[in-house]
Amino acid sequence: AQSVTQLGSHVSVSEGALVLLRCNYSSSVPPYLFWYVQYPNQGLQLLLKYTSAATLVKGINGFEAEFKKSETSFHLTKPSAHMSDAAEYFCAVSDRDDKIIFGKGTRLHILP
Amino acid sequence: GAVVSQHPSWVICKSGTSVKIECRSLDFQATTMFWYRQFPKQSLMLMATSNEGSKATYEQGVEKDKFLINHASLTLSTLTVTSAHPEDSSFYICSASNLAGGEDTQYFGPGTRLTVL
């Protein structure tokens, strides 16, 4: 069975600082991996996805994530945080049957 | 990018009534649609998967007679919460993809907030 673990339900970083949101996955087959962002009272927006091509995936809004098979990780990073990055971020995993399993989410707070 | 809409964006209803939520793919044909439920401050839980023209496949623990899903066309799926109770209050999100067309990306709707009094 697949699962996703996001470390830290809340993360606070200063504006301009590095953003690092951690995600570890469990999958019996090579997975598809995703990061989604959810702004208050809104649906999900896809930030980026990994589908077995390049291990470093670049997404929208300056975010990127690196797939590390040896660590079963897919951490999300952004070099410099903006106030507008404050939101809930979900890591997700899917095998080829297209069902997406979401992590519990990490709320990112940006400090001025 | 592909756009998925949901209607209504929010709804308040009395206990015992039924509520229908629509999910539409606006600029692509959605061969597969997914319905998720999100409790406050929690992650999304997949409720069911529907393929156009077929019966929905429900996840374990989801009552199919309570959450009726219809996917009658390639651009519309509906979720009907029957005999709603306060514990059904939640944020319901749909997603759509064109799996038959080789597109495996799911596009999410903006969600519908249901409040049952």
PDB file of N, CA and C in Angstrom, chain A residues 6 32 34 36 38 41-46 49 51 88 90 94 97-105 107, chain B residues 34 36 38 41-46 49 57 59 91 93 97 99 103-111 113:
ATOM      1  N   GLN A   6       4.265  13.594   5.686  1.00  0.00           N
ATOM      2  CA  GLN A   6       4.811  14.945   5.665  1.00  0.00           C
ATOM      3  C   GLN A   6       5.255  15.301   7.069  1.00  0.00           C
ATOM      4  N   TYR A  32       4.395   7.888  -9.017  1.00  0.00           N
ATOM      5  CA  TYR A  32       4.281   9.274  -9.429  1.00  0.00           C
ATOM      6  C   TYR A  32       4.201  10.075  -8.129  1.00  0.00           C
ATOM      7  N   PHE A  34       3.697  14.054  -6.324  1.00  0.00           N
ATOM      8  CA  PHE A  34       3.141  15.375  -6.590  1.00  0.00           C
ATOM      9  C   PHE A  34       3.293  16.277  -5.375  1.00  0.00           C
ATOM     10  N   TYR A  36       1.027  19.661  -4.174  1.00  0.00           N
ATOM     11  CA  TYR A  36      -0.080  20.561  -4.441  1.00  0.00           C
ATOM     12  C   TYR A  36      -0.080  21.684  -3.404  1.00  0.00           C
ATOM     13  N   GLN A  38      -2.699  24.571  -1.561  1.00  0.00           N
ATOM     14  CA  GLN A  38      -4.095  24.940  -1.342  1.00  0.00           C
ATOM     15  C   GLN A  38      -4.153  26.240  -0.569  1.00  0.00           C
ATOM     16  N   ASN A  41      -9.801  28.114   1.560  1.00  0.00           N
ATOM     17  CA  ASN A  41     -11.114  27.923   0.953  1.00  0.00           C
ATOM     18  C   ASN A  41     -11.053  27.739  -0.571  1.00  0.00           C
ATOM     19  N   GLN A  42      -9.950  27.250  -1.034  1.00  0.00           N
ATOM     20  CA  GLN A  42      -9.824  26.992  -2.462  1.00  0.00           C
ATOM     21  C   GLN A  42      -9.473  25.536  -2.712  1.00  0.00           C
ATOM     22  N   GLY A  43      -9.556  25.130  -3.961  1.00  0.00           N
ATOM     23  CA  GLY A  43      -9.153  23.793  -4.337  1.00  0.00           C
ATOM     24  C   GLY A  43      -7.654  23.677  -4.406  1.00  0.00           C
ATOM     25  N   LEU A  44      -7.207  22.626  -4.994  1.00  0.00           N
ATOM     26  CA  LEU A  44      -5.787  22.342  -5.072  1.00  0.00           C
ATOM     27  C   LEU A  44      -5.202  22.820  -6.393  1.00  0.00           C
ATOM     28  N   GLN A  45      -3.994  23.278  -6.300  1.00  0.00           N
ATOM     29  CA  GLN A  45      -3.267  23.665  -7.504  1.00  0.00           C
ATOM     30  C   GLN A  45      -1.992  22.843  -7.576  1.00  0.00           C
ATOM     31  N   LEU A  46      -1.754  22.238  -8.725  1.00  0.00           N
ATOM     32  CA  LEU A  46      -0.561  21.424  -8.881  1.00  0.00           C
ATOM     33  C   LEU A  46       0.680  22.307  -8.967  1.00  0.00           C
ATOM     34  N   LYS A  49       5.149  17.729 -10.492  1.00  0.00           N
ATOM     35  CA  LYS A  49       4.981  16.290 -10.380  1.00  0.00           C
ATOM     36  C   LYS A  49       6.214  15.581 -10.928  1.00  0.00           C
ATOM     37  N   THR A  51       7.440  11.991 -12.607  1.00  0.00           N
ATOM     38  CA  THR A  51       6.902  10.807 -13.276  1.00  0.00           C
ATOM     39  C   THR A  51       8.012   9.967 -13.877  1.00  0.00           C
ATOM     40  N   GLU A  88      -1.356  25.975   2.449  1.00  0.00           N
ATOM     41  CA  GLU A  88      -1.226  24.573   2.865  1.00  0.00           C
ATOM     42  C   GLU A  88      -0.639  23.809   1.681  1.00  0.00           C
ATOM     43  N   PHE A  90       0.441  20.032   0.109  1.00  0.00           N
ATOM     44  CA  PHE A  90       0.195  18.602   0.211  1.00  0.00           C
ATOM     45  C   PHE A  90       1.138  17.848  -0.717  1.00  0.00           C
ATOM     46  N   SER A  94       1.021   8.502  -6.242  1.00  0.00           N
ATOM     47  CA  SER A  94       0.081   7.738  -7.046  1.00  0.00           C
ATOM     48  C   SER A  94       0.844   6.652  -7.776  1.00  0.00           C
ATOM     49  N   ASP A  97      -2.475   3.278 -11.128  1.00  0.00           N
ATOM     50  CA  ASP A  97      -3.940   3.171 -11.198  1.00  0.00           C
ATOM     51  C   ASP A  97      -4.620   4.504 -10.975  1.00  0.00           C
ATOM     52  N   ASP A  98      -3.793   5.562 -10.883  1.00  0.00           N
ATOM     53  CA  ASP A  98      -4.306   6.925 -10.883  1.00  0.00           C
ATOM     54  C   ASP A  98      -4.982   7.373  -9.598  1.00  0.00           C
ATOM     55  N   LYS A  99      -5.013   6.558  -8.584  1.00  0.00           N
ATOM     56  CA  LYS A  99      -5.537   7.021  -7.312  1.00  0.00           C
ATOM     57  C   LYS A  99      -4.437   7.773  -6.596  1.00  0.00           C
ATOM     58  N   ILE A 100      -4.788   8.953  -6.142  1.00  0.00           N
ATOM     59  CA  ILE A 100      -3.794   9.786  -5.461  1.00  0.00           C
ATOM     60  C   ILE A 100      -4.003   9.688  -3.963  1.00  0.00           C
ATOM     61  N   ILE A 101      -2.936   9.412  -3.263  1.00  0.00           N
ATOM     62  CA  ILE A 101      -2.960   9.367  -1.809  1.00  0.00           C
ATOM     63  C   ILE A 101      -2.236  10.608  -1.305  1.00  0.00           C
ATOM     64  N   PHE A 102      -2.921  11.393  -0.494  1.00  0.00           N
ATOM     65  CA  PHE A 102      -2.361  12.651  -0.020  1.00  0.00           C
ATOM     66  C   PHE A 102      -1.747  12.508   1.368  1.00  0.00           C
ATOM     67  N   GLY A 103      -0.718  13.270   1.600  1.00  0.00           N
ATOM     68  CA  GLY A 103      -0.213  13.444   2.947  1.00  0.00           C
ATOM     69  C   GLY A 103      -1.149  14.343   3.732  1.00  0.00           C
ATOM     70  N   LYS A 104      -0.852  14.540   4.999  1.00  0.00           N
ATOM     71  CA  LYS A 104      -1.744  15.306   5.867  1.00  0.00           C
ATOM     72  C   LYS A 104      -1.588  16.807   5.694  1.00  0.00           C
ATOM     73  N   GLY A 105      -0.612  17.203   4.944  1.00  0.00           N
ATOM     74  CA  GLY A 105      -0.447  18.616   4.665  1.00  0.00           C
ATOM     75  C   GLY A 105       0.487  19.320   5.619  1.00  0.00           C
ATOM     76  N   ARG A 107       1.234  23.338   6.739  1.00  0.00           N
ATOM     77  CA  ARG A 107       0.881  24.749   6.589  1.00  0.00           C
ATOM     78  C   ARG A 107       2.147  25.581   6.669  1.00  0.00           C
TER      79      ARG A 107
ATOM     80  N   PHE B  34     -12.712  12.185 -10.049  1.00  0.00           N
ATOM     81  CA  PHE B  34     -12.503  11.718  -8.684  1.00  0.00           C
ATOM     82  C   PHE B  34     -13.199  12.675  -7.727  1.00  0.00           C
ATOM     83  N   TYR B  36     -13.226  13.887  -3.708  1.00  0.00           N
ATOM     84  CA  TYR B  36     -12.481  13.885  -2.458  1.00  0.00           C
ATOM     85  C   TYR B  36     -13.280  14.628  -1.402  1.00  0.00           C
ATOM     86  N   GLN B  38     -12.577  16.679   2.316  1.00  0.00           N
ATOM     87  CA  GLN B  38     -11.549  17.245   3.174  1.00  0.00           C
ATOM     88  C   GLN B  38     -12.172  17.761   4.455  1.00  0.00           C
ATOM     89  N   LYS B  41      -8.726  21.191   8.497  1.00  0.00           N
ATOM     90  CA  LYS B  41      -7.322  21.046   8.888  1.00  0.00           C
ATOM     91  C   LYS B  41      -6.798  19.631   8.658  1.00  0.00           C
ATOM     92  N   GLN B  42      -7.402  18.944   7.734  1.00  0.00           N
ATOM     93  CA  GLN B  42      -6.931  17.601   7.426  1.00  0.00           C
ATOM     94  C   GLN B  42      -6.718  17.442   5.933  1.00  0.00           C
ATOM     95  N   SER B  43      -6.178  16.309   5.580  1.00  0.00           N
ATOM     96  CA  SER B  43      -5.882  16.084   4.178  1.00  0.00           C
ATOM     97  C   SER B  43      -7.132  15.663   3.415  1.00  0.00           C
ATOM     98  N   LEU B  44      -6.942  15.455   2.143  1.00  0.00           N
ATOM     99  CA  LEU B  44      -8.056  15.016   1.309  1.00  0.00           C
ATOM    100  C   LEU B  44      -8.131  13.496   1.329  1.00  0.00           C
ATOM    101  N   MET B  45      -9.346  13.010   1.384  1.00  0.00           N
ATOM    102  CA  MET B  45      -9.557  11.579   1.337  1.00  0.00           C
ATOM    103  C   MET B  45     -10.354  11.258   0.080  1.00  0.00           C
ATOM    104  N   LEU B  46      -9.834  10.331  -0.710  1.00  0.00           N
ATOM    105  CA  LEU B  46     -10.544   9.932  -1.913  1.00  0.00           C
ATOM    106  C   LEU B  46     -11.808   9.196  -1.523  1.00  0.00           C
ATOM    107  N   THR B  49     -14.087   6.998  -7.453  1.00  0.00           N
ATOM    108  CA  THR B  49     -13.592   7.233  -8.807  1.00  0.00           C
ATOM    109  C   THR B  49     -14.721   6.931  -9.779  1.00  0.00           C
ATOM    110  N   THR B  57     -16.616   3.709  -8.561  1.00  0.00           N
ATOM    111  CA  THR B  57     -15.937   2.796  -7.657  1.00  0.00           C
ATOM    112  C   THR B  57     -15.656   3.536  -6.357  1.00  0.00           C
ATOM    113  N   GLU B  59     -14.343   4.025  -2.417  1.00  0.00           N
ATOM    114  CA  GLU B  59     -13.289   3.608  -1.500  1.00  0.00           C
ATOM    115  C   GLU B  59     -13.916   2.938  -0.277  1.00  0.00           C
ATOM    116  N   PHE B  91     -15.702  19.864   3.126  1.00  0.00           N
ATOM    117  CA  PHE B  91     -15.287  20.498   1.879  1.00  0.00           C
ATOM    118  C   PHE B  91     -15.115  19.377   0.869  1.00  0.00           C
ATOM    119  N   ILE B  93     -14.165  18.171  -2.914  1.00  0.00           N
ATOM    120  CA  ILE B  93     -13.382  18.595  -4.075  1.00  0.00           C
ATOM    121  C   ILE B  93     -13.407  17.500  -5.130  1.00  0.00           C
ATOM    122  N   SER B  97      -9.664  14.053 -15.112  1.00  0.00           N
ATOM    123  CA  SER B  97      -8.529  13.758 -15.977  1.00  0.00           C
ATOM    124  C   SER B  97      -9.014  13.053 -17.226  1.00  0.00           C
ATOM    125  N   LEU B  99      -7.829  10.233 -18.768  1.00  0.00           N
ATOM    126  CA  LEU B  99      -6.955   9.071 -18.755  1.00  0.00           C
ATOM    127  C   LEU B  99      -7.011   8.298 -20.060  1.00  0.00           C
ATOM    128  N   GLU B 103      -3.720  11.360 -20.845  1.00  0.00           N
ATOM    129  CA  GLU B 103      -3.339  12.468 -19.970  1.00  0.00           C
ATOM    130  C   GLU B 103      -3.573  12.036 -18.535  1.00  0.00           C
ATOM    131  N   ASP B 104      -2.502  11.886 -17.769  1.00  0.00           N
ATOM    132  CA  ASP B 104      -2.685  11.348 -16.426  1.00  0.00           C
ATOM    133  C   ASP B 104      -2.727  12.428 -15.355  1.00  0.00           C
ATOM    134  N   THR B 105      -2.662  13.663 -15.748  1.00  0.00           N
ATOM    135  CA  THR B 105      -2.728  14.735 -14.756  1.00  0.00           C
ATOM    136  C   THR B 105      -4.161  14.944 -14.316  1.00  0.00           C
ATOM    137  N   GLN B 106      -4.339  15.043 -13.000  1.00  0.00           N
ATOM    138  CA  GLN B 106      -5.656  15.365 -12.465  1.00  0.00           C
ATOM    139  C   GLN B 106      -5.741  16.870 -12.251  1.00  0.00           C
ATOM    140  N   TYR B 107      -6.838  17.435 -12.694  1.00  0.00           N
ATOM    141  CA  TYR B 107      -7.078  18.861 -12.503  1.00  0.00           C
ATOM    142  C   TYR B 107      -8.194  19.006 -11.477  1.00  0.00           C
ATOM    143  N   PHE B 108      -7.943  19.825 -10.465  1.00  0.00           N
ATOM    144  CA  PHE B 108      -8.863  19.913  -9.348  1.00  0.00           C
ATOM    145  C   PHE B 108      -9.810  21.087  -9.487  1.00  0.00           C
ATOM    146  N   GLY B 109     -11.040  20.870  -9.029  1.00  0.00           N
ATOM    147  CA  GLY B 109     -11.997  21.954  -8.947  1.00  0.00           C
ATOM    148  C   GLY B 109     -11.732  22.792  -7.711  1.00  0.00           C
ATOM    149  N   PRO B 110     -12.440  23.903  -7.579  1.00  0.00           N
ATOM    150  CA  PRO B 110     -12.224  24.819  -6.461  1.00  0.00           C
ATOM    151  C   PRO B 110     -12.851  24.344  -5.168  1.00  0.00           C
ATOM    152  N   GLY B 111     -13.670  23.306  -5.225  1.00  0.00           N
ATOM    153  CA  GLY B 111     -14.269  22.783  -4.006  1.00  0.00           C
ATOM    154  C   GLY B 111     -15.640  23.339  -3.715  1.00  0.00           C
ATOM    155  N   ARG B 113     -18.123  23.829  -0.282  1.00  0.00           N
ATOM    156  CA  ARG B 113     -18.246  23.692   1.173  1.00  0.00           C
ATOM    157  C   ARG B 113     -19.693  23.411   1.521  1.00  0.00           C
TER     158      ARG B 113
END
